[in-house]
Amino acid sequence: MIKVASYNMRKGIGTDRRRSPERILDVLREIDADVIALQEADRRFGERACVLTPHLLADHSDWQAVGIAKRAQSMGWHGNAILVRKSARIDACEAIHLPALEPRGAVRADVRTASGCLRVVGMHLDLSGLWRRKQASAIIGHVQDCAAQMPTVLMGDLNEWTAAAGCLRDFARDHDFAVTGPSFHARRPIARLDRIMVSRDLRIVDCGVHASAAARKASDHLPIWAMLDAI
């Protein structure tokens, strides 16, 4: 059994407009997932510096960041990052270039844990439905083109407001969705913008939205999570 989570951390800026990396880390500790896909993990301008610094992760958490960053001060690629347990082994990782009018990307890691091997893709898709579908196609194609196939989890902020259309229909051809519930806006969640999708060699045992008091303040999105088992 493995626990995965996805969290748009909004560059550490909470609903009270304060930036607090420590508060984000508190929420991640509450979730206590083995693998976490983060969106908006880096600042937007300048050196795109990471919000959760290497010091914070090394000294105050059980996770390590997958080495996908293209900039010295960043954690991720266009704000997308993946955290895994320090006990896990990262067999491969890669930034995925996505078609877009504005900078967008996804990230992939092949992770070996005590529960087995898992391919993880983290993403933050476009606000435009047309570009979301193009980006979904690029992600699906990337996964299909990987030399070795393995159980796969796709997760992130899809920015899709509709229930079963657009990019959701594209992903659904080969993946099952965790029914996690609304995660946006954190103060009053009404939209299921954040999604966890799994290949059909994985079983979703349990899933949900993490709606603690800390999570409602730490970002404008609530984290989502799922417990997975191999079939």
mmCIF file of C-alpha atoms in Angstrom:
data_model
loop_
_atom_site.group_PDB
_atom_site.id
_atom_site.type_symbol
_atom_site.label_atom_id
_atom_site.label_comp_id
_atom_site.label_asym_id
_atom_site.label_seq_id
_atom_site.Cartn_x
_atom_site.Cartn_y
_atom_site.Cartn_z
ATOM 1 C CA MET A 1 0.000 0.000 0.000
ATOM 2 C CA ILE A 2 1.294 3.470 -0.871
ATOM 3 C CA LYS A 3 -0.123 6.912 -0.134
ATOM 4 C CA VAL A 4 0.135 9.642 -2.752
ATOM 5 C CA ALA A 5 -0.925 13.279 -2.577
ATOM 6 C CA SER A 6 -1.166 16.346 -4.782
ATOM 7 C CA TYR A 7 -1.001 19.923 -3.542
ATOM 8 C CA ASN A 8 -1.085 23.293 -5.290
ATOM 9 C CA MET A 9 0.798 25.173 -2.601
ATOM 10 C CA ARG A 10 0.465 28.602 -4.259
ATOM 11 C CA LYS A 11 4.118 29.454 -3.688
ATOM 12 C CA GLY A 12 3.503 29.190 0.058
ATOM 13 C CA ILE A 13 1.057 32.108 0.148
ATOM 14 C CA GLY A 14 -1.932 31.376 2.342
ATOM 15 C CA THR A 15 -5.499 32.617 2.346
ATOM 16 C CA ASP A 16 -4.332 35.232 4.845
ATOM 17 C CA ARG A 17 -1.876 36.488 2.138
ATOM 18 C CA ARG A 18 1.161 35.523 4.206
ATOM 19 C CA ARG A 19 3.942 33.394 2.745
ATOM 20 C CA SER A 20 4.800 30.589 5.147
ATOM 21 C CA PRO A 21 6.864 27.610 3.962
ATOM 22 C CA GLU A 22 6.715 26.201 7.484
ATOM 23 C CA ARG A 23 2.925 26.121 7.321
ATOM 24 C CA ILE A 24 3.050 24.203 4.022
ATOM 25 C CA LEU A 25 5.397 21.708 5.653
ATOM 26 C CA ASP A 26 2.996 21.342 8.590
ATOM 27 C CA VAL A 27 0.206 20.422 6.148
ATOM 28 C CA LEU A 28 2.431 17.903 4.372
ATOM 29 C CA ARG A 29 3.244 16.298 7.723
ATOM 30 C CA GLU A 30 -0.471 16.021 8.450
ATOM 31 C CA ILE A 31 -1.054 14.217 5.144
ATOM 32 C CA ASP A 32 2.044 12.022 5.623
ATOM 33 C CA ALA A 33 2.082 10.705 2.035
ATOM 34 C CA ASP A 34 4.875 8.601 0.550
ATOM 35 C CA VAL A 35 4.882 10.523 -2.753
ATOM 36 C CA ILE A 36 3.695 14.119 -3.202
ATOM 37 C CA ALA A 37 3.221 16.107 -6.403
ATOM 38 C CA LEU A 38 3.495 19.843 -5.765
ATOM 39 C CA GLN A 39 2.340 22.676 -8.004
ATOM 40 C CA GLU A 40 3.525 26.280 -7.696
ATOM 41 C CA ALA A 41 6.436 25.029 -5.610
ATOM 42 C CA ASP A 42 8.784 27.765 -6.866
ATOM 43 C CA ARG A 43 8.465 31.520 -6.913
ATOM 44 C CA ARG A 44 7.324 32.934 -10.228
ATOM 45 C CA PHE A 45 9.918 35.617 -10.920
ATOM 46 C CA GLY A 46 13.676 36.156 -10.693
ATOM 47 C CA GLU A 47 15.651 33.015 -9.974
ATOM 48 C CA ARG A 48 12.416 30.995 -9.517
ATOM 49 C CA ALA A 49 13.633 30.133 -6.015
ATOM 50 C CA CYS A 50 11.988 27.209 -4.258
ATOM 51 C CA VAL A 51 9.642 27.894 -1.352
ATOM 52 C CA LEU A 52 10.499 24.741 0.608
ATOM 53 C CA THR A 53 14.250 25.205 0.892
ATOM 54 C CA PRO A 54 16.684 22.269 0.976
ATOM 55 C CA HIS A 55 17.368 23.113 4.638
ATOM 56 C CA LEU A 56 13.683 22.861 5.554
ATOM 57 C CA LEU A 57 13.296 19.529 3.782
ATOM 58 C CA ALA A 58 16.553 18.060 5.063
ATOM 59 C CA ASP A 59 16.176 19.052 8.705
ATOM 60 C CA HIS A 60 12.421 19.196 9.231
ATOM 61 C CA SER A 61 10.804 16.574 7.011
ATOM 62 C CA ASP A 62 10.853 12.929 5.928
ATOM 63 C CA TRP A 63 11.004 13.801 2.210
ATOM 64 C CA GLN A 64 13.545 14.501 -0.491
ATOM 65 C CA ALA A 65 12.899 16.481 -3.670
ATOM 66 C CA VAL A 66 13.299 14.661 -6.966
ATOM 67 C CA GLY A 67 16.125 16.342 -8.894
ATOM 68 C CA ILE A 68 14.202 17.762 -11.838
ATOM 69 C CA ALA A 69 14.957 21.483 -11.428
ATOM 70 C CA LYS A 70 16.598 23.304 -14.338
ATOM 71 C CA ARG A 71 17.561 26.356 -12.260
ATOM 72 C CA ALA A 72 19.979 26.339 -9.352
ATOM 73 C CA GLN A 73 17.514 27.879 -6.888
ATOM 74 C CA SER A 74 14.421 25.948 -8.017
ATOM 75 C CA MET A 75 12.881 22.727 -6.768
ATOM 76 C CA GLY A 76 10.774 21.946 -9.820
ATOM 77 C CA TRP A 77 10.040 22.579 -13.476
ATOM 78 C CA HIS A 78 7.639 25.478 -14.107
ATOM 79 C CA GLY A 79 6.659 25.107 -10.456
ATOM 80 C CA ASN A 80 5.969 21.365 -10.632
ATOM 81 C CA ALA A 81 7.927 19.245 -8.151
ATOM 82 C CA ILE A 82 7.805 15.766 -6.660
ATOM 83 C CA LEU A 83 8.682 14.807 -3.087
ATOM 84 C CA VAL A 84 9.370 11.221 -2.035
ATOM 85 C CA ARG A 85 10.373 9.604 1.234
ATOM 86 C CA LYS A 86 14.070 9.819 2.031
ATOM 87 C CA SER A 87 14.053 6.018 2.170
ATOM 88 C CA ALA A 88 12.822 5.783 -1.459
ATOM 89 C CA ARG A 89 15.100 5.338 -4.454
ATOM 90 C CA ILE A 90 14.648 7.487 -7.546
ATOM 91 C CA ASP A 91 15.417 5.321 -10.574
ATOM 92 C CA ALA A 92 14.705 7.990 -13.212
ATOM 93 C CA CYS A 93 13.304 11.493 -13.494
ATOM 94 C CA GLU A 94 12.542 13.900 -16.279
ATOM 95 C CA ALA A 95 10.946 17.238 -17.066
ATOM 96 C CA ILE A 96 8.149 16.985 -19.637
ATOM 97 C CA HIS A 97 7.818 19.902 -22.049
ATOM 98 C CA LEU A 98 4.193 20.794 -22.744
ATOM 99 C CA PRO A 99 2.694 22.772 -25.633
ATOM 100 C CA ALA A 100 1.493 26.118 -24.269
ATOM 101 C CA LEU A 101 1.160 29.823 -24.884
ATOM 102 C CA GLU A 102 2.575 30.541 -21.421
ATOM 103 C CA PRO A 103 5.275 28.480 -19.650
ATOM 104 C CA ARG A 104 3.858 25.122 -18.621
ATOM 105 C CA GLY A 105 5.440 21.787 -17.863
ATOM 106 C CA ALA A 106 5.031 18.478 -16.118
ATOM 107 C CA VAL A 107 7.488 16.272 -14.246
ATOM 108 C CA ARG A 108 8.008 12.525 -14.072
ATOM 109 C CA ALA A 109 9.782 10.277 -11.592
ATOM 110 C CA ASP A 110 10.172 6.505 -11.409
ATOM 111 C CA VAL A 111 10.315 5.717 -7.704
ATOM 112 C CA ARG A 112 11.243 2.512 -5.885
ATOM 113 C CA THR A 113 9.645 2.222 -2.439
ATOM 114 C CA ALA A 114 9.168 -0.545 0.111
ATOM 115 C CA SER A 115 5.743 -1.101 -1.494
ATOM 116 C CA GLY A 116 7.129 -1.473 -5.020
ATOM 117 C CA CYS A 117 7.919 0.647 -8.070
ATOM 118 C CA LEU A 118 5.738 3.541 -9.156
ATOM 119 C CA ARG A 119 5.853 6.033 -12.016
ATOM 120 C CA VAL A 120 4.605 9.450 -10.918
ATOM 121 C CA VAL A 121 3.716 12.404 -13.135
ATOM 122 C CA GLY A 122 2.952 15.794 -11.605
ATOM 123 C CA MET A 123 1.288 18.518 -13.668
ATOM 124 C CA HIS A 124 -0.330 21.936 -13.657
ATOM 125 C CA LEU A 125 -2.374 22.398 -16.815
ATOM 126 C CA ASP A 126 -3.448 25.507 -18.695
ATOM 127 C CA LEU A 127 -6.476 27.710 -18.050
ATOM 128 C CA SER A 128 -7.516 27.202 -21.680
ATOM 129 C CA GLY A 129 -9.457 24.021 -22.479
ATOM 130 C CA LEU A 130 -7.849 23.706 -25.922
ATOM 131 C CA TRP A 131 -4.343 23.857 -24.493
ATOM 132 C CA ARG A 132 -5.264 21.512 -21.634
ATOM 133 C CA ARG A 133 -6.197 18.833 -24.153
ATOM 134 C CA LYS A 134 -2.943 19.335 -26.056
ATOM 135 C CA GLN A 135 -1.026 19.091 -22.788
ATOM 136 C CA ALA A 136 -2.917 15.959 -21.725
ATOM 137 C CA SER A 137 -2.047 14.393 -25.087
ATOM 138 C CA ALA A 138 1.645 15.230 -24.580
ATOM 139 C CA ILE A 139 1.653 13.685 -21.084
ATOM 140 C CA ILE A 140 -0.157 10.537 -22.208
ATOM 141 C CA GLY A 141 2.237 10.189 -25.139
ATOM 142 C CA HIS A 142 5.260 10.633 -22.882
ATOM 143 C CA VAL A 143 4.094 7.891 -20.517
ATOM 144 C CA GLN A 144 3.306 5.532 -23.383
ATOM 145 C CA ASP A 145 6.751 6.109 -24.917
ATOM 146 C CA CYS A 146 8.669 5.194 -21.758
ATOM 147 C CA ALA A 147 10.835 2.125 -22.425
ATOM 148 C CA ALA A 148 9.722 0.313 -19.277
ATOM 149 C CA GLN A 149 6.068 0.244 -18.268
ATOM 150 C CA MET A 150 5.033 0.259 -14.605
ATOM 151 C CA PRO A 151 2.097 1.253 -12.377
ATOM 152 C CA THR A 152 1.538 4.957 -12.975
ATOM 153 C CA VAL A 153 -0.042 7.837 -11.071
ATOM 154 C CA LEU A 154 -0.862 11.124 -12.804
ATOM 155 C CA MET A 155 -1.788 13.973 -10.481
ATOM 156 C CA GLY A 156 -1.933 17.703 -10.178
ATOM 157 C CA ASP A 157 -3.986 20.822 -10.772
ATOM 158 C CA LEU A 158 -5.800 20.194 -14.065
ATOM 159 C CA ASN A 159 -7.718 23.502 -14.034
ATOM 160 C CA GLU A 160 -10.706 21.604 -15.461
ATOM 161 C CA TRP A 161 -14.081 22.756 -14.108
ATOM 162 C CA THR A 162 -16.271 20.374 -16.103
ATOM 163 C CA ALA A 163 -17.185 16.974 -14.681
ATOM 164 C CA ALA A 164 -16.245 14.568 -17.477
ATOM 165 C CA ALA A 165 -15.228 16.463 -20.596
ATOM 166 C CA GLY A 166 -12.107 17.902 -22.184
ATOM 167 C CA CYS A 167 -8.817 16.622 -20.812
ATOM 168 C CA LEU A 168 -10.628 14.512 -18.194
ATOM 169 C CA ARG A 169 -12.133 12.387 -20.943
ATOM 170 C CA ASP A 170 -8.689 12.047 -22.557
ATOM 171 C CA PHE A 171 -7.073 10.839 -19.338
ATOM 172 C CA ALA A 172 -10.013 8.539 -18.560
ATOM 173 C CA ARG A 173 -9.343 6.328 -21.582
ATOM 174 C CA ASP A 174 -6.515 4.548 -19.753
ATOM 175 C CA HIS A 175 -6.786 5.742 -16.144
ATOM 176 C CA ASP A 176 -9.175 5.607 -13.219
ATOM 177 C CA PHE A 177 -9.900 8.725 -11.158
ATOM 178 C CA ALA A 178 -9.753 8.936 -7.388
ATOM 179 C CA VAL A 179 -13.037 10.488 -6.254
ATOM 180 C CA THR A 180 -11.416 12.941 -3.891
ATOM 181 C CA GLY A 181 -13.955 15.767 -3.882
ATOM 182 C CA PRO A 182 -13.751 19.573 -4.298
ATOM 183 C CA SER A 183 -10.423 21.156 -3.358
ATOM 184 C CA PHE A 184 -10.791 24.785 -4.529
ATOM 185 C CA HIS A 185 -11.237 27.334 -3.025
ATOM 186 C CA ALA A 186 -9.695 26.226 0.282
ATOM 187 C CA ARG A 187 -12.021 28.365 2.388
ATOM 188 C CA ARG A 188 -15.131 27.087 0.620
ATOM 189 C CA PRO A 189 -14.321 24.233 -1.784
ATOM 190 C CA ILE A 190 -16.655 23.961 -4.768
ATOM 191 C CA ALA A 191 -14.410 22.881 -7.671
ATOM 192 C CA ARG A 192 -12.533 19.630 -8.331
ATOM 193 C CA LEU A 193 -9.556 21.252 -10.020
ATOM 194 C CA ASP A 194 -7.043 18.870 -8.430
ATOM 195 C CA ARG A 195 -7.048 15.246 -9.574
ATOM 196 C CA ILE A 196 -5.338 11.907 -8.968
ATOM 197 C CA MET A 197 -5.514 9.378 -11.828
ATOM 198 C CA VAL A 198 -4.050 5.874 -11.813
ATOM 199 C CA SER A 199 -3.264 3.209 -14.400
ATOM 200 C CA ARG A 200 -5.488 0.154 -14.278
ATOM 201 C CA ASP A 201 -2.865 -2.035 -12.624
ATOM 202 C CA LEU A 202 -3.438 0.024 -9.463
ATOM 203 C CA ARG A 203 -6.440 -0.066 -7.124
ATOM 204 C CA ILE A 204 -7.679 3.019 -5.293
ATOM 205 C CA VAL A 205 -8.294 1.788 -1.743
ATOM 206 C CA ASP A 206 -9.260 5.127 -0.215
ATOM 207 C CA CYS A 207 -9.016 8.808 -1.110
ATOM 208 C CA GLY A 208 -10.082 12.249 0.005
ATOM 209 C CA VAL A 209 -9.454 15.950 0.429
ATOM 210 C CA HIS A 210 -7.308 17.059 3.354
ATOM 211 C CA ALA A 211 -9.354 19.859 4.882
ATOM 212 C CA SER A 212 -7.643 20.546 8.207
ATOM 213 C CA ALA A 213 -7.609 24.002 9.778
ATOM 214 C CA ALA A 214 -3.961 24.398 8.737
ATOM 215 C CA ALA A 215 -4.703 23.388 5.130
ATOM 216 C CA ARG A 216 -7.528 25.919 4.877
ATOM 217 C CA LYS A 217 -5.028 28.687 5.655
ATOM 218 C CA ALA A 218 -1.833 27.489 3.951
ATOM 219 C CA SER A 219 -2.935 27.813 0.283
ATOM 220 C CA ASP A 220 -5.991 28.586 -1.826
ATOM 221 C CA HIS A 221 -6.145 24.864 -2.771
ATOM 222 C CA LEU A 222 -6.666 21.963 -0.385
ATOM 223 C CA PRO A 223 -4.398 18.940 -0.829
ATOM 224 C CA ILE A 224 -5.883 15.700 -2.147
ATOM 225 C CA TRP A 225 -4.655 12.180 -1.368
ATOM 226 C CA ALA A 226 -5.189 8.527 -2.262
ATOM 227 C CA MET A 227 -4.190 5.151 -0.852
ATOM 228 C CA LEU A 228 -3.153 2.776 -3.644
ATOM 229 C CA ASP A 229 -2.472 -0.921 -3.926
ATOM 230 C CA ALA A 230 -1.261 -3.076 -6.816
ATOM 231 C CA ILE A 231 -3.804 -5.314 -8.507
#
